[in-house]
N, CA, C and O atoms as CSV, one atom per row, in Angstrom:
chain,resi,resn,atom,element,x,y,z
A,1,UNK,N,N,-36.406,-99.817,-96.729
A,1,UNK,CA,C,-35.265,-99.279,-96.764
A,1,UNK,C,C,-35.517,-97.637,-96.456
A,1,UNK,O,O,-36.472,-97.034,-96.947
A,2,UNK,N,N,-34.748,-97.148,-95.772
A,2,UNK,CA,C,-34.888,-95.817,-95.005
A,2,UNK,C,C,-34.315,-94.908,-95.859
A,2,UNK,O,O,-33.102,-95.038,-96.021
A,3,UNK,N,N,-34.951,-93.894,-96.535
A,3,UNK,CA,C,-34.439,-92.927,-97.129
A,3,UNK,C,C,-34.331,-91.380,-96.582
A,3,UNK,O,O,-34.972,-91.080,-95.574
A,4,UNK,N,N,-33.645,-90.550,-97.144
A,4,UNK,CA,C,-33.521,-89.339,-96.548
A,4,UNK,C,C,-34.913,-88.564,-96.209
A,4,UNK,O,O,-35.203,-87.824,-95.269
A,5,UNK,N,N,-35.589,-88.969,-97.217
A,5,UNK,CA,C,-37.097,-88.053,-97.211
A,5,UNK,C,C,-38.033,-88.748,-96.212
A,5,UNK,O,O,-38.925,-88.048,-95.731
A,6,UNK,N,N,-37.941,-90.125,-95.809
A,6,UNK,CA,C,-38.537,-90.850,-94.616
A,6,UNK,C,C,-38.049,-90.793,-93.475
A,6,UNK,O,O,-38.762,-91.264,-92.589
A,7,UNK,N,N,-36.811,-90.267,-93.098
A,7,UNK,CA,C,-36.202,-90.472,-92.145
A,7,UNK,C,C,-36.789,-89.673,-90.812
A,7,UNK,O,O,-36.945,-88.454,-90.889
A,8,UNK,N,N,-37.056,-90.264,-89.795
A,8,UNK,CA,C,-37.711,-89.567,-88.725
A,8,UNK,C,C,-37.083,-88.536,-87.886
A,8,UNK,O,O,-36.126,-88.873,-87.189
A,9,UNK,N,N,-37.477,-87.394,-87.866
A,9,UNK,CA,C,-36.876,-86.167,-87.457
A,9,UNK,C,C,-36.453,-86.374,-85.793
A,9,UNK,O,O,-37.073,-87.271,-85.222
A,10,UNK,N,N,-35.628,-85.748,-85.126
A,10,UNK,CA,C,-35.149,-85.827,-83.705
A,10,UNK,C,C,-36.191,-85.475,-83.145
A,10,UNK,O,O,-36.467,-86.267,-82.244
A,11,UNK,N,N,-37.014,-84.547,-83.257
A,11,UNK,CA,C,-38.171,-83.886,-82.611
A,11,UNK,C,C,-39.413,-84.831,-82.397
A,11,UNK,O,O,-40.163,-84.661,-81.435
A,12,UNK,N,N,-39.610,-85.839,-83.326
A,12,UNK,CA,C,-40.597,-86.711,-83.211
A,12,UNK,C,C,-40.291,-87.644,-82.186
A,12,UNK,O,O,-41.184,-88.009,-81.421
A,13,UNK,N,N,-38.922,-88.149,-82.066
A,13,UNK,CA,C,-38.351,-89.145,-81.347
A,13,UNK,C,C,-38.502,-88.522,-79.885
A,13,UNK,O,O,-39.066,-89.058,-78.931
A,14,UNK,N,N,-37.859,-87.241,-79.915
A,14,UNK,CA,C,-38.045,-86.651,-78.485
A,14,UNK,C,C,-39.494,-86.620,-77.792
A,14,UNK,O,O,-39.765,-86.795,-76.604
A,15,UNK,N,N,-40.440,-86.317,-78.991
A,15,UNK,CA,C,-41.884,-86.006,-78.546
A,15,UNK,C,C,-42.406,-87.504,-77.923
A,15,UNK,O,O,-43.148,-87.465,-76.942
A,16,UNK,N,N,-42.053,-88.705,-78.441
A,16,UNK,CA,C,-42.676,-89.773,-78.219
A,16,UNK,C,C,-42.136,-90.111,-76.565
A,16,UNK,O,O,-42.829,-90.458,-75.609
A,17,UNK,N,N,-40.688,-89.876,-76.623
A,17,UNK,CA,C,-40.141,-90.188,-75.294
A,17,UNK,C,C,-40.832,-89.257,-74.082
A,17,UNK,O,O,-41.153,-89.654,-72.963
A,18,UNK,N,N,-40.957,-88.018,-74.582
A,18,UNK,CA,C,-41.594,-86.928,-73.311
A,18,UNK,C,C,-43.102,-87.553,-73.251
A,18,UNK,O,O,-43.591,-87.785,-72.145
A,19,UNK,N,N,-43.681,-87.767,-74.189
A,19,UNK,CA,C,-45.260,-88.148,-73.921
A,19,UNK,C,C,-45.268,-89.413,-73.139
A,19,UNK,O,O,-46.133,-89.534,-72.272
A,20,UNK,N,N,-44.480,-90.293,-73.323
A,20,UNK,CA,C,-44.138,-91.699,-72.647
A,20,UNK,C,C,-43.784,-91.329,-71.042
A,20,UNK,O,O,-44.456,-91.819,-70.135
A,21,UNK,N,N,-42.732,-90.473,-70.801
A,21,UNK,CA,C,-42.526,-90.320,-69.515
A,21,UNK,C,C,-43.288,-89.274,-68.844
A,21,UNK,O,O,-43.335,-89.256,-67.614
A,22,UNK,N,N,-43.907,-88.375,-69.575
A,22,UNK,CA,C,-45.103,-87.620,-68.686
A,22,UNK,C,C,-46.191,-88.466,-68.351
A,22,UNK,O,O,-46.697,-88.342,-67.236
A,23,UNK,N,N,-46.738,-89.525,-69.358
A,23,UNK,CA,C,-47.924,-90.221,-68.821
A,23,UNK,C,C,-47.739,-91.106,-67.993
A,23,UNK,O,O,-48.641,-91.521,-67.265
A,24,UNK,N,N,-46.415,-91.582,-67.968
A,24,UNK,CA,C,-46.006,-92.832,-66.944
A,24,UNK,C,C,-46.093,-92.033,-65.424
A,24,UNK,O,O,-46.762,-92.494,-64.499
A,25,UNK,N,N,-45.367,-90.863,-65.330
A,25,UNK,CA,C,-45.433,-90.190,-64.071
A,25,UNK,C,C,-46.942,-89.721,-63.692
A,25,UNK,O,O,-47.300,-89.732,-62.514
A,26,UNK,N,N,-47.775,-89.326,-64.688
A,26,UNK,CA,C,-49.045,-89.152,-64.104
A,26,UNK,C,C,-49.818,-90.408,-63.637
A,26,UNK,O,O,-50.542,-90.405,-62.641
A,27,UNK,N,N,-49.580,-91.631,-64.542
A,27,UNK,CA,C,-50.125,-92.485,-63.994
A,27,UNK,C,C,-49.626,-93.195,-62.627
A,27,UNK,O,O,-50.320,-93.993,-61.997
A,28,UNK,N,N,-48.441,-92.826,-62.295
A,28,UNK,CA,C,-48.167,-93.342,-61.028
A,28,UNK,C,C,-48.515,-92.474,-59.636
A,28,UNK,O,O,-48.243,-92.759,-58.470
A,29,UNK,N,N,-49.114,-91.483,-60.103
A,29,UNK,CA,C,-49.762,-90.674,-59.008
A,29,UNK,C,C,-51.125,-91.338,-58.884
A,29,UNK,O,O,-51.526,-91.514,-57.734
A,30,UNK,N,N,-51.942,-91.756,-59.945
A,30,UNK,CA,C,-53.177,-92.574,-59.798
A,30,UNK,C,C,-53.146,-94.054,-59.461
A,30,UNK,O,O,-54.174,-94.727,-59.397
A,31,UNK,N,N,-51.977,-94.514,-59.258
A,31,UNK,CA,C,-51.909,-95.951,-59.099
A,31,UNK,C,C,-51.967,-96.169,-57.786
A,31,UNK,O,O,-51.161,-95.687,-56.990
A,32,UNK,N,N,-53.029,-96.990,-57.446
A,32,UNK,CA,C,-53.390,-97.490,-56.032
A,32,UNK,C,C,-54.411,-98.475,-56.145
A,32,UNK,O,O,-54.770,-98.773,-57.284
A,33,UNK,N,N,-54.993,-99.086,-55.079
A,33,UNK,CA,C,-56.128,-99.990,-55.139
A,33,UNK,C,C,-57.279,-99.354,-55.725
A,33,UNK,O,O,-57.613,-98.171,-55.655
A,34,UNK,N,N,-57.890,-100.414,-56.371
A,34,UNK,CA,C,-59.218,-99.760,-57.026
A,34,UNK,C,C,-59.495,-99.805,-58.598
A,34,UNK,O,O,-58.616,-100.069,-59.418
A,35,UNK,N,N,-60.636,-99.556,-58.874
A,35,UNK,CA,C,-60.883,-99.498,-60.196
A,35,UNK,C,C,-60.145,-98.318,-61.127
A,35,UNK,O,O,-59.895,-98.504,-62.318
A,36,UNK,N,N,-59.871,-97.229,-60.504
A,36,UNK,CA,C,-59.337,-96.067,-61.170
A,36,UNK,C,C,-58.016,-96.387,-61.538
A,36,UNK,O,O,-57.622,-95.906,-62.600
A,37,UNK,N,N,-57.016,-97.313,-60.690
A,37,UNK,CA,C,-55.745,-97.712,-61.183
A,37,UNK,C,C,-55.804,-98.751,-62.369
A,37,UNK,O,O,-54.898,-98.880,-63.191
A,38,UNK,N,N,-56.992,-99.485,-62.360
A,38,UNK,CA,C,-57.081,-100.452,-63.562
A,38,UNK,C,C,-57.295,-99.601,-64.850
A,38,UNK,O,O,-56.798,-99.936,-65.925
A,39,UNK,N,N,-58.128,-98.384,-64.676
A,39,UNK,CA,C,-58.387,-97.632,-65.929
A,39,UNK,C,C,-57.264,-96.758,-66.388
A,39,UNK,O,O,-57.085,-96.535,-67.586
A,40,UNK,N,N,-56.339,-96.150,-65.236
A,40,UNK,CA,C,-55.437,-95.416,-65.612
A,40,UNK,C,C,-54.206,-96.432,-66.392
A,40,UNK,O,O,-53.558,-96.016,-67.352
A,41,UNK,N,N,-54.027,-97.746,-65.830
A,41,UNK,CA,C,-53.217,-98.456,-66.446
A,41,UNK,C,C,-53.620,-98.819,-68.000
A,41,UNK,O,O,-52.767,-98.854,-68.887
A,42,UNK,N,N,-54.736,-99.031,-68.184
A,42,UNK,CA,C,-55.302,-99.344,-69.686
A,42,UNK,C,C,-55.200,-98.300,-70.433
A,42,UNK,O,O,-54.922,-98.473,-71.620
A,43,UNK,N,N,-55.437,-96.715,-69.825
A,43,UNK,CA,C,-55.147,-95.646,-70.537
A,43,UNK,C,C,-53.839,-95.663,-71.024
A,43,UNK,O,O,-53.595,-95.489,-72.218
A,44,UNK,N,N,-52.797,-95.903,-69.999
A,44,UNK,CA,C,-51.329,-95.810,-70.304
A,44,UNK,C,C,-50.836,-96.460,-71.219
A,44,UNK,O,O,-50.023,-96.055,-72.049
A,45,UNK,N,N,-51.424,-97.796,-71.098
A,45,UNK,CA,C,-50.642,-98.861,-72.292
A,45,UNK,C,C,-51.421,-98.554,-73.634
A,45,UNK,O,O,-50.880,-99.016,-74.639
A,46,UNK,N,N,-52.615,-97.844,-73.827
A,46,UNK,CA,C,-53.103,-97.453,-74.969
A,46,UNK,C,C,-52.285,-96.241,-75.401
A,46,UNK,O,O,-51.903,-96.098,-76.562
A,47,UNK,N,N,-52.066,-95.494,-74.555
A,47,UNK,CA,C,-51.178,-93.980,-74.929
A,47,UNK,C,C,-49.713,-94.490,-75.381
A,47,UNK,O,O,-49.144,-93.909,-76.305
A,48,UNK,N,N,-49.124,-95.550,-74.739
A,48,UNK,CA,C,-47.903,-95.939,-75.198
A,48,UNK,C,C,-47.821,-96.449,-76.617
A,48,UNK,O,O,-47.001,-96.079,-77.457
A,49,UNK,N,N,-48.805,-97.373,-76.781
A,49,UNK,CA,C,-49.019,-98.021,-78.131
A,49,UNK,C,C,-49.278,-96.710,-79.320
A,49,UNK,O,O,-48.700,-96.506,-80.387
A,50,UNK,N,N,-50.225,-96.063,-78.741
A,50,UNK,CA,C,-50.559,-94.761,-79.871
A,50,UNK,C,C,-49.159,-93.932,-79.799
A,50,UNK,O,O,-48.816,-93.579,-80.927
A,51,UNK,N,N,-48.251,-93.524,-78.763
A,51,UNK,CA,C,-47.236,-92.902,-78.808
A,51,UNK,C,C,-46.240,-93.494,-80.121
A,51,UNK,O,O,-45.787,-92.827,-81.051
A,52,UNK,N,N,-46.104,-94.674,-79.912
A,52,UNK,CA,C,-45.044,-95.428,-80.949
A,52,UNK,C,C,-45.655,-95.234,-82.408
A,52,UNK,O,O,-44.962,-94.880,-83.363
A,53,UNK,N,N,-46.902,-95.477,-82.482
A,53,UNK,CA,C,-47.526,-95.263,-83.947
A,53,UNK,C,C,-47.231,-93.827,-84.296
A,53,UNK,O,O,-46.841,-93.582,-85.438
A,54,UNK,N,N,-47.386,-92.826,-83.395
A,54,UNK,CA,C,-47.265,-91.514,-83.773
A,54,UNK,C,C,-45.902,-91.086,-84.263
A,54,UNK,O,O,-45.596,-90.230,-85.092
A,55,UNK,N,N,-45.136,-91.932,-83.511
A,55,UNK,CA,C,-43.465,-91.728,-84.030
A,55,UNK,C,C,-43.434,-92.105,-84.981
A,55,UNK,O,O,-42.639,-91.482,-85.685
A,56,UNK,N,N,-44.125,-93.207,-85.662
A,56,UNK,CA,C,-44.033,-93.733,-87.096
A,56,UNK,C,C,-44.638,-93.144,-88.221
A,56,UNK,O,O,-44.644,-93.594,-89.366
A,57,UNK,N,N,-45.297,-91.798,-87.690
A,57,UNK,CA,C,-45.701,-90.884,-88.574
A,57,UNK,C,C,-47.136,-91.116,-88.834
A,57,UNK,O,O,-47.628,-90.576,-89.825
A,58,UNK,N,N,-47.769,-91.752,-88.173
A,58,UNK,CA,C,-49.611,-91.867,-88.316
A,58,UNK,C,C,-50.246,-90.722,-87.715
A,58,UNK,O,O,-50.031,-90.308,-86.576
A,59,UNK,N,N,-50.943,-90.300,-88.454
A,59,UNK,CA,C,-51.773,-88.846,-88.280
A,59,UNK,C,C,-52.994,-89.104,-87.183
A,59,UNK,O,O,-53.356,-88.272,-86.350
A,60,UNK,N,N,-53.520,-90.359,-87.350
A,60,UNK,CA,C,-54.482,-90.490,-86.428
A,60,UNK,C,C,-53.972,-90.727,-85.102
A,60,UNK,O,O,-54.461,-90.179,-84.114
A,61,UNK,N,N,-52.899,-91.613,-85.046
A,61,UNK,CA,C,-52.260,-92.058,-83.663
A,61,UNK,C,C,-51.854,-90.370,-83.123
A,61,UNK,O,O,-52.269,-90.161,-81.983
A,62,UNK,N,N,-51.300,-89.466,-83.607
A,62,UNK,CA,C,-50.873,-88.380,-83.126
A,62,UNK,C,C,-51.860,-87.735,-82.651
A,62,UNK,O,O,-51.658,-87.243,-81.540
A,63,UNK,N,N,-53.080,-87.529,-83.209
A,63,UNK,CA,C,-54.275,-87.097,-82.626
A,63,UNK,C,C,-54.849,-87.655,-81.722
A,63,UNK,O,O,-55.467,-86.981,-80.898
A,64,UNK,N,N,-54.802,-88.879,-81.645
A,64,UNK,CA,C,-55.352,-89.891,-80.331
A,64,UNK,C,C,-54.331,-89.829,-79.301
A,64,UNK,O,O,-54.739,-89.954,-78.146
A,65,UNK,N,N,-53.270,-89.687,-79.455
A,65,UNK,CA,C,-52.168,-89.652,-78.421
A,65,UNK,C,C,-52.193,-88.253,-77.631
A,65,UNK,O,O,-51.845,-88.100,-76.460
A,66,UNK,N,N,-52.621,-87.370,-78.409
A,66,UNK,CA,C,-52.775,-85.885,-77.871
A,66,UNK,C,C,-53.800,-85.838,-77.053
A,66,UNK,O,O,-53.518,-85.328,-75.969
A,67,UNK,N,N,-55.003,-86.220,-77.188
A,67,UNK,CA,C,-56.271,-86.329,-76.789
A,67,UNK,C,C,-55.873,-87.187,-75.295
A,67,UNK,O,O,-55.930,-86.637,-74.196
A,68,UNK,N,N,-55.542,-88.360,-75.463
A,68,UNK,CA,C,-55.332,-89.319,-74.504
A,68,UNK,C,C,-54.186,-88.999,-73.459
A,68,UNK,O,O,-54.043,-89.556,-72.371
A,69,UNK,N,N,-53.443,-88.054,-73.966
A,69,UNK,CA,C,-52.448,-87.517,-72.923
A,69,UNK,C,C,-53.234,-86.678,-72.117
A,69,UNK,O,O,-53.161,-86.759,-70.891
A,70,UNK,N,N,-53.896,-85.968,-72.618
A,70,UNK,CA,C,-55.006,-84.951,-71.734
A,70,UNK,C,C,-55.687,-85.680,-70.849
A,70,UNK,O,O,-55.644,-85.429,-69.645
A,71,UNK,N,N,-56.333,-86.582,-71.320
A,71,UNK,CA,C,-57.352,-87.499,-70.417
A,71,UNK,C,C,-56.451,-88.184,-69.405
A,71,UNK,O,O,-57.155,-88.416,-68.422
A,72,UNK,N,N,-55.418,-88.541,-69.235
A,72,UNK,CA,C,-54.609,-89.171,-68.472
A,72,UNK,C,C,-54.384,-87.807,-67.363
A,72,UNK,O,O,-54.891,-87.860,-66.242
A,73,UNK,N,N,-53.824,-86.976,-67.673
A,73,UNK,CA,C,-53.492,-85.811,-66.753
A,73,UNK,C,C,-54.601,-85.304,-66.078
A,73,UNK,O,O,-54.437,-84.837,-64.951
A,74,UNK,N,N,-56.034,-85.330,-66.747
A,74,UNK,CA,C,-56.957,-84.829,-65.980
A,74,UNK,C,C,-57.481,-86.214,-65.190
A,74,UNK,O,O,-57.729,-85.937,-64.017
A,75,UNK,N,N,-57.679,-87.385,-65.448
A,75,UNK,CA,C,-58.008,-88.258,-64.617
A,75,UNK,C,C,-56.989,-88.417,-63.356
A,75,UNK,O,O,-57.418,-88.673,-62.231
A,76,UNK,N,N,-55.602,-88.242,-63.637
A,76,UNK,CA,C,-54.685,-88.196,-62.334
A,76,UNK,C,C,-54.531,-87.023,-61.578
A,76,UNK,O,O,-53.667,-86.950,-60.704
A,77,UNK,N,N,-55.402,-85.968,-61.877
A,77,UNK,CA,C,-55.301,-84.694,-61.207
A,77,UNK,C,C,-55.804,-85.016,-59.670
A,77,UNK,O,O,-54.993,-84.864,-58.757
A,78,UNK,N,N,-57.111,-85.451,-59.393
A,78,UNK,CA,C,-57.396,-85.537,-58.159
A,78,UNK,C,C,-56.670,-86.296,-57.191
A,78,UNK,O,O,-56.608,-85.900,-56.027
A,79,UNK,N,N,-56.009,-87.552,-57.633
A,79,UNK,CA,C,-55.091,-88.209,-57.059
A,79,UNK,C,C,-53.789,-87.587,-56.700
A,79,UNK,O,O,-53.183,-87.907,-55.677
A,80,UNK,N,N,-53.362,-86.700,-57.542
A,80,UNK,CA,C,-52.159,-86.022,-57.489
A,80,UNK,C,C,-52.377,-84.912,-56.259
A,80,UNK,O,O,-51.567,-84.774,-55.343
A,81,UNK,N,N,-53.429,-84.260,-56.377
A,81,UNK,CA,C,-53.801,-83.142,-55.645
A,81,UNK,C,C,-54.155,-83.660,-54.086
A,81,UNK,O,O,-54.057,-82.928,-53.101
A,82,UNK,N,N,-54.542,-84.923,-54.058
A,82,UNK,CA,C,-54.951,-85.430,-52.538
A,82,UNK,C,C,-53.621,-86.105,-51.949
A,82,UNK,O,O,-53.686,-86.431,-50.764
A,83,UNK,N,N,-52.600,-86.317,-52.531
A,83,UNK,CA,C,-51.131,-86.720,-51.942
A,83,UNK,C,C,-50.750,-85.834,-51.172
A,83,UNK,O,O,-50.473,-84.693,-51.543
A,84,UNK,N,N,-50.684,-86.264,-49.940
A,84,UNK,CA,C,-50.234,-85.497,-48.675
A,84,UNK,C,C,-49.152,-85.156,-48.744
A,84,UNK,O,O,-48.829,-84.104,-48.193
A,85,UNK,N,N,-48.139,-85.988,-49.500
A,85,UNK,CA,C,-46.418,-85.945,-49.381
A,85,UNK,C,C,-45.995,-85.023,-50.485
A,85,UNK,O,O,-45.148,-84.171,-50.219
A,86,UNK,N,N,-46.459,-85.095,-51.611
A,86,UNK,CA,C,-45.774,-84.032,-52.722
A,86,UNK,C,C,-46.934,-83.345,-53.364
A,86,UNK,O,O,-46.681,-82.662,-54.356
A,87,UNK,N,N,-48.251,-83.428,-52.920
A,87,UNK,CA,C,-49.313,-82.540,-53.703
A,87,UNK,C,C,-49.377,-82.617,-54.918
A,87,UNK,O,O,-49.371,-83.732,-55.439
A,88,UNK,N,N,-49.449,-81.547,-55.634
A,88,UNK,CA,C,-49.446,-81.550,-57.055
A,88,UNK,C,C,-48.259,-81.484,-57.933
A,88,UNK,O,O,-48.348,-81.348,-59.153
A,89,UNK,N,N,-47.099,-81.589,-57.261
A,89,UNK,CA,C,-45.666,-81.577,-57.678
A,89,UNK,C,C,-45.708,-82.715,-58.748
A,89,UNK,O,O,-45.295,-82.457,-59.879
A,90,UNK,N,N,-46.174,-83.929,-58.460
A,90,UNK,CA,C,-45.812,-85.021,-59.581
A,90,UNK,C,C,-46.864,-84.722,-60.872
A,90,UNK,O,O,-46.638,-85.024,-62.044
A,91,UNK,N,N,-47.760,-84.224,-60.486
A,91,UNK,CA,C,-48.612,-83.632,-61.856
A,91,UNK,C,C,-48.117,-82.714,-62.493
A,91,UNK,O,O,-48.300,-82.670,-63.709
A,92,UNK,N,N,-47.387,-81.775,-61.861
A,92,UNK,CA,C,-46.929,-80.827,-62.537
A,92,UNK,C,C,-45.678,-81.303,-63.341
A,92,UNK,O,O,-45.431,-80.813,-64.443
A,93,UNK,N,N,-45.018,-82.111,-62.865
A,93,UNK,CA,C,-43.625,-82.687,-63.521
A,93,UNK,C,C,-44.319,-83.488,-64.764
A,93,UNK,O,O,-43.733,-83.505,-65.847
A,94,UNK,N,N,-45.711,-84.224,-64.580
A,94,UNK,CA,C,-46.194,-85.033,-65.640
A,94,UNK,C,C,-46.435,-84.117,-66.632
A,94,UNK,O,O,-46.087,-84.426,-67.771
A,95,UNK,N,N,-47.057,-82.851,-66.401
A,95,UNK,CA,C,-47.564,-81.953,-67.566
A,95,UNK,C,C,-46.233,-81.339,-68.060
A,95,UNK,O,O,-46.093,-81.147,-69.268
A,96,UNK,N,N,-45.278,-81.032,-67.214
A,96,UNK,CA,C,-43.922,-80.465,-67.934
A,96,UNK,C,C,-43.372,-81.558,-68.880
A,96,UNK,O,O,-42.982,-81.063,-69.937
A,97,UNK,N,N,-43.259,-82.613,-68.826
A,97,UNK,CA,C,-42.792,-83.588,-69.597
A,97,UNK,C,C,-43.869,-83.880,-70.682
A,97,UNK,O,O,-43.505,-83.627,-71.830
A,98,UNK,N,N,-45.033,-84.330,-70.538
A,98,UNK,CA,C,-46.053,-84.469,-71.599
A,98,UNK,C,C,-46.408,-83.380,-72.627
A,98,UNK,O,O,-46.372,-83.494,-73.852
A,99,UNK,N,N,-46.774,-82.252,-71.868
A,99,UNK,CA,C,-47.269,-81.272,-72.840
A,99,UNK,C,C,-46.133,-80.733,-74.079
A,99,UNK,O,O,-46.498,-80.570,-75.244
A,100,UNK,N,N,-44.732,-80.494,-73.620
A,100,UNK,CA,C,-43.899,-80.382,-74.708
A,100,UNK,C,C,-43.892,-81.362,-75.699
A,100,UNK,O,O,-43.825,-81.003,-76.875
A,101,UNK,N,N,-43.956,-82.681,-75.373
A,101,UNK,CA,C,-43.940,-83.617,-76.297
A,101,UNK,C,C,-45.133,-83.559,-77.082
A,101,UNK,O,O,-44.979,-83.745,-78.289
A,102,UNK,N,N,-46.288,-83.342,-76.662
A,102,UNK,CA,C,-47.387,-83.318,-77.641
A,102,UNK,C,C,-47.283,-81.991,-78.760
A,102,UNK,O,O,-47.649,-82.079,-79.932
A,103,UNK,N,N,-46.802,-80.960,-78.237
A,103,UNK,CA,C,-46.241,-79.817,-79.060
A,103,UNK,C,C,-45.253,-80.268,-80.063
A,103,UNK,O,O,-45.433,-80.036,-81.258
A,104,UNK,N,N,-44.201,-80.913,-79.620
A,104,UNK,CA,C,-43.354,-81.318,-80.691
A,104,UNK,C,C,-43.941,-82.189,-81.841
A,104,UNK,O,O,-43.508,-82.036,-82.984
A,105,UNK,N,N,-44.908,-83.094,-81.571
A,105,UNK,CA,C,-45.394,-83.704,-82.577
A,105,UNK,C,C,-46.398,-83.029,-83.726
A,105,UNK,O,O,-46.919,-83.562,-84.706
A,106,UNK,N,N,-46.474,-81.630,-83.231
A,106,UNK,CA,C,-47.095,-80.707,-84.447
A,106,UNK,C,C,-46.068,-79.562,-84.880
A,106,UNK,O,O,-46.437,-78.483,-85.343
A,107,UNK,N,N,-44.975,-79.859,-84.713
A,107,UNK,CA,C,-43.880,-78.692,-85.351
A,107,UNK,C,C,-43.952,-79.077,-86.663
A,107,UNK,O,O,-44.245,-80.239,-86.940
A,108,UNK,N,N,-43.683,-78.112,-87.662
A,108,UNK,CA,C,-43.331,-78.273,-89.091
A,108,UNK,C,C,-42.557,-79.410,-89.532
A,108,UNK,O,O,-42.788,-79.980,-90.597
A,109,UNK,N,N,-41.663,-79.741,-88.749
A,109,UNK,CA,C,-40.581,-80.983,-89.277
A,109,UNK,C,C,-41.567,-82.287,-89.105
A,109,UNK,O,O,-41.673,-83.132,-89.993
A,110,UNK,N,N,-42.326,-82.354,-87.773
A,110,UNK,CA,C,-43.143,-83.289,-87.819
A,110,UNK,C,C,-44.367,-83.496,-88.754
A,110,UNK,O,O,-44.823,-84.569,-89.147
A,111,UNK,N,N,-44.765,-82.338,-89.004
A,111,UNK,CA,C,-45.919,-82.383,-89.828
A,111,UNK,C,C,-45.634,-82.978,-91.296
A,111,UNK,O,O,-46.350,-83.753,-91.930
A,112,UNK,N,N,-44.267,-82.351,-91.711
A,112,UNK,CA,C,-43.695,-82.689,-92.929
A,112,UNK,C,C,-43.388,-84.639,-93.075
A,112,UNK,O,O,-43.504,-85.340,-94.080
A,113,UNK,N,N,-43.047,-84.977,-91.890
A,113,UNK,CA,C,-42.531,-86.256,-91.552
A,113,UNK,C,C,-44.069,-87.075,-91.869
A,113,UNK,O,O,-44.112,-88.038,-92.635
A,114,UNK,N,N,-45.142,-86.604,-91.251
A,114,UNK,CA,C,-46.389,-87.240,-91.126
A,114,UNK,C,C,-46.941,-87.308,-92.510
A,114,UNK,O,O,-47.568,-88.305,-92.870
A,115,UNK,N,N,-46.681,-86.022,-93.514
A,115,UNK,CA,C,-47.361,-85.820,-94.723
A,115,UNK,C,C,-46.503,-86.905,-95.533
A,115,UNK,O,O,-47.260,-87.450,-96.336
A,116,UNK,N,N,-45.378,-87.350,-95.607
A,116,UNK,CA,C,-44.494,-87.889,-96.596
A,116,UNK,C,C,-44.964,-89.372,-96.206
A,116,UNK,O,O,-45.354,-90.141,-97.086
A,117,UNK,N,N,-44.912,-89.753,-94.833
A,117,UNK,CA,C,-45.052,-91.264,-94.128
A,117,UNK,C,C,-46.703,-91.464,-94.693
A,117,UNK,O,O,-46.976,-92.590,-95.108
A,118,UNK,N,N,-47.534,-90.666,-94.712
A,118,UNK,CA,C,-48.903,-91.019,-95.109
A,118,UNK,C,C,-49.225,-90.731,-96.663
A,118,UNK,O,O,-50.378,-90.841,-97.080
A,119,UNK,N,N,-48.143,-90.354,-97.508
A,119,UNK,CA,C,-48.371,-90.496,-98.692
A,119,UNK,C,C,-48.966,-89.270,-99.457
A,119,UNK,O,O,-49.155,-89.271,-100.673
A,120,UNK,N,N,-49.252,-88.184,-98.591
A,120,UNK,CA,C,-50.094,-87.109,-99.064
A,120,UNK,C,C,-49.126,-86.176,-99.968
A,120,UNK,O,O,-47.935,-85.898,-99.829
A,121,UNK,N,N,-50.013,-85.820,-100.879
A,121,UNK,CA,C,-49.049,-84.802,-101.919
A,121,UNK,C,C,-48.505,-83.578,-101.100
A,121,UNK,O,O,-49.028,-83.248,-100.036
A,122,UNK,N,N,-47.528,-82.980,-101.596
A,122,UNK,CA,C,-47.073,-81.653,-100.891
A,122,UNK,C,C,-45.604,-81.581,-100.890
A,122,UNK,O,O,-45.156,-82.492,-101.587
A,123,UNK,N,N,-44.686,-80.852,-100.377
A,123,UNK,CA,C,-43.605,-80.793,-100.434
A,123,UNK,C,C,-42.856,-82.015,-100.000
A,123,UNK,O,O,-43.533,-82.814,-99.354
A,124,UNK,N,N,-41.745,-82.296,-100.191
A,124,UNK,CA,C,-41.001,-83.427,-99.595
A,124,UNK,C,C,-40.147,-83.035,-98.196
A,124,UNK,O,O,-39.521,-81.975,-98.182
A,125,UNK,N,N,-40.141,-83.811,-97.164
A,125,UNK,CA,C,-39.372,-83.479,-96.038
A,125,UNK,C,C,-38.089,-84.109,-96.288
A,125,UNK,O,O,-37.758,-85.251,-96.608
A,126,UNK,N,N,-37.306,-82.763,-95.988
A,126,UNK,CA,C,-35.725,-82.839,-96.159
A,126,UNK,C,C,-34.797,-83.126,-95.117
A,126,UNK,O,O,-33.606,-82.848,-95.259
A,127,UNK,N,N,-35.221,-83.634,-94.128
A,127,UNK,CA,C,-34.380,-83.842,-93.126
A,127,UNK,C,C,-34.693,-83.499,-91.911
A,127,UNK,O,O,-33.901,-83.698,-90.990
């Protein structure tokens, strides 16, 4: 049963959506033939799974999705910059989506939500 104290704040939901969209856009720039595409798709799948867990208030998943988002952006950078049609525009779009999502995961409301969900002592989250 969801109580008011454990209800997920809108910023966490938005953060999960932004991280997923940003990493998906970054992964599309690196999608192509070869081993790099397989690595990027694996990283993307793990990032999606961790983003969902971070949205449920898991502290470790929140840290891991932050690091993995940076890794995906770095791995996709050479592919995005070599694109003759769009250049680095797709990578910029990916960063403009994913980075604010990661920042939203660390706002005070999100921190309080994680604290309550993990059972740590401290003040209760109130909405």
